[in-house]
Amino acid sequence: MSFLAMYNATINPDATGAPPALPVIPPATLEPSSSTSNTVATPTFNHKANKEHERRDLTNQRFAELQQLVRKDYNGKMSQADILKAALKAAIKTKREFYTDPRSRGVHTALEKTEHVAIQYLKSSNLPRPTYYITSRRVEKMFEDFRDIFMPVFIPKAAPESPPAPSATGPSASEDAEMARKEIRAKREQARRDNQSDGFGLLKQFIDENKLVKRGDQKIHILECIIAYLKWSTISQPSQLTASEFVVGFTQGRHIGQNLAAAFFKSDAQLSTHTEDLHKFFTTHLGAIDPASQAVEFKFDKDSVLNFMALHPAILDLMARITPPPTVPSTPVPTPKFHRPWE
């Protein structure tokens, strides 16, 4: 089936049931920090200030705990807004992993693995560190957008648009230098607060949509709920990982993911010469793909396809042209026919 035919089938999909809701996660049972368990009596006039200090300490502790769950080696220094964004991505990934369809789960697991191997290749390519960080984030974003084509699990009700932080340009001669510096600092602080507020808002939306249990709507409660959700996912692995449908989906997902990564490399002038080495790197770390593997039919999400094409206009076209490096079989075999959803 051509990519156009599959896209048209998406517009008029068969009536299917919605994916089952996630299991309800029990309330977060996080231990309070030591700073709150041994509170010393203070004068009345300092009570409010001490409470605020304890609240900030506990919030910072939860941010540090959440960062350990979502941090990746190319993240560098993460602000609290960065941690919130990474937490939302991790929560979406967890929801995909617990989707009940083994074939879809296989595709998403394979895409995760090919994304990881592609980033590992970038790390081993001796790129300048800033280039490695920027390119790794681009690869991560592209795979994230592509996974939405198969199963969008979270759509923000309103895409937050926080104003960018002002540049550090100096004031003109007619401006008072000190007042200008204060204004710049105030705008930067407001941008930081807006970004953090957006992050908490999206996490709260995810929690409410998936009916996760939280103790309240305060920021500390949102952090504790997401931490408990991500920790739960590490000990409650999805079942049927050896089912035949999972294996079929995984094989097809690897084929798609490797061609997606190769298309990204071909679209980048600095990386285009590395495409053949990338294929070899995939084979070394993931093994060769069985050419006789069963093809898989997928239904695409129409809005996500349009979104991906707008964000990455050259990728789908390049994927349709890519052929993996030829291999010479030991004995002649018939040419297998693959179903490639991007053609």
PDB file of N, CA and C in Angstrom, residues 5 44 73 117 146 168 216 254 277 315-316:
ATOM      1  N   ALA A   5      -2.020   6.117  -0.141  1.00  0.00           N
ATOM      2  CA  ALA A   5      -3.210   5.307   0.128  1.00  0.00           C
ATOM      3  C   ALA A   5      -3.409   5.110   1.616  1.00  0.00           C
ATOM      4  N   THR A  44       6.904  33.341  66.518  1.00  0.00           N
ATOM      5  CA  THR A  44       5.726  33.491  65.669  1.00  0.00           C
ATOM      6  C   THR A  44       6.018  34.332  64.442  1.00  0.00           C
ATOM      7  N   ASP A  73      22.167  11.801  28.858  1.00  0.00           N
ATOM      8  CA  ASP A  73      23.562  12.216  28.947  1.00  0.00           C
ATOM      9  C   ASP A  73      23.876  13.468  28.136  1.00  0.00           C
ATOM     10  N   VAL A 117      20.300   4.284  19.548  1.00  0.00           N
ATOM     11  CA  VAL A 117      21.514   3.899  18.826  1.00  0.00           C
ATOM     12  C   VAL A 117      21.982   5.040  17.926  1.00  0.00           C
ATOM     13  N   PHE A 146       7.520  11.688  15.069  1.00  0.00           N
ATOM     14  CA  PHE A 146       7.180  10.556  14.204  1.00  0.00           C
ATOM     15  C   PHE A 146       6.351   9.517  14.959  1.00  0.00           C
ATOM     16  N   ALA A 168      20.898  40.229  26.053  1.00  0.00           N
ATOM     17  CA  ALA A 168      21.659  41.020  27.018  1.00  0.00           C
ATOM     18  C   ALA A 168      22.297  42.234  26.350  1.00  0.00           C
ATOM     19  N   GLY A 216      -3.362  16.671  45.598  1.00  0.00           N
ATOM     20  CA  GLY A 216      -3.900  18.012  45.435  1.00  0.00           C
ATOM     21  C   GLY A 216      -3.402  18.615  44.140  1.00  0.00           C
ATOM     22  N   ARG A 254      11.936  -1.366  13.656  1.00  0.00           N
ATOM     23  CA  ARG A 254      13.375  -1.192  13.425  1.00  0.00           C
ATOM     24  C   ARG A 254      13.635  -0.732  12.003  1.00  0.00           C
ATOM     25  N   ASP A 277      27.995   4.653   7.357  1.00  0.00           N
ATOM     26  CA  ASP A 277      28.536   4.219   8.652  1.00  0.00           C
ATOM     27  C   ASP A 277      27.424   4.049   9.683  1.00  0.00           C
ATOM     28  N   ILE A 315      11.913  14.887   5.383  1.00  0.00           N
ATOM     29  CA  ILE A 315      12.208  13.561   5.922  1.00  0.00           C
ATOM     30  C   ILE A 315      11.412  12.461   5.225  1.00  0.00           C
ATOM     31  N   LEU A 316      10.091  12.602   5.116  1.00  0.00           N
ATOM     32  CA  LEU A 316       9.282  11.536   4.525  1.00  0.00           C
ATOM     33  C   LEU A 316       9.663  11.296   3.069  1.00  0.00           C
TER      34      LEU A 316
END
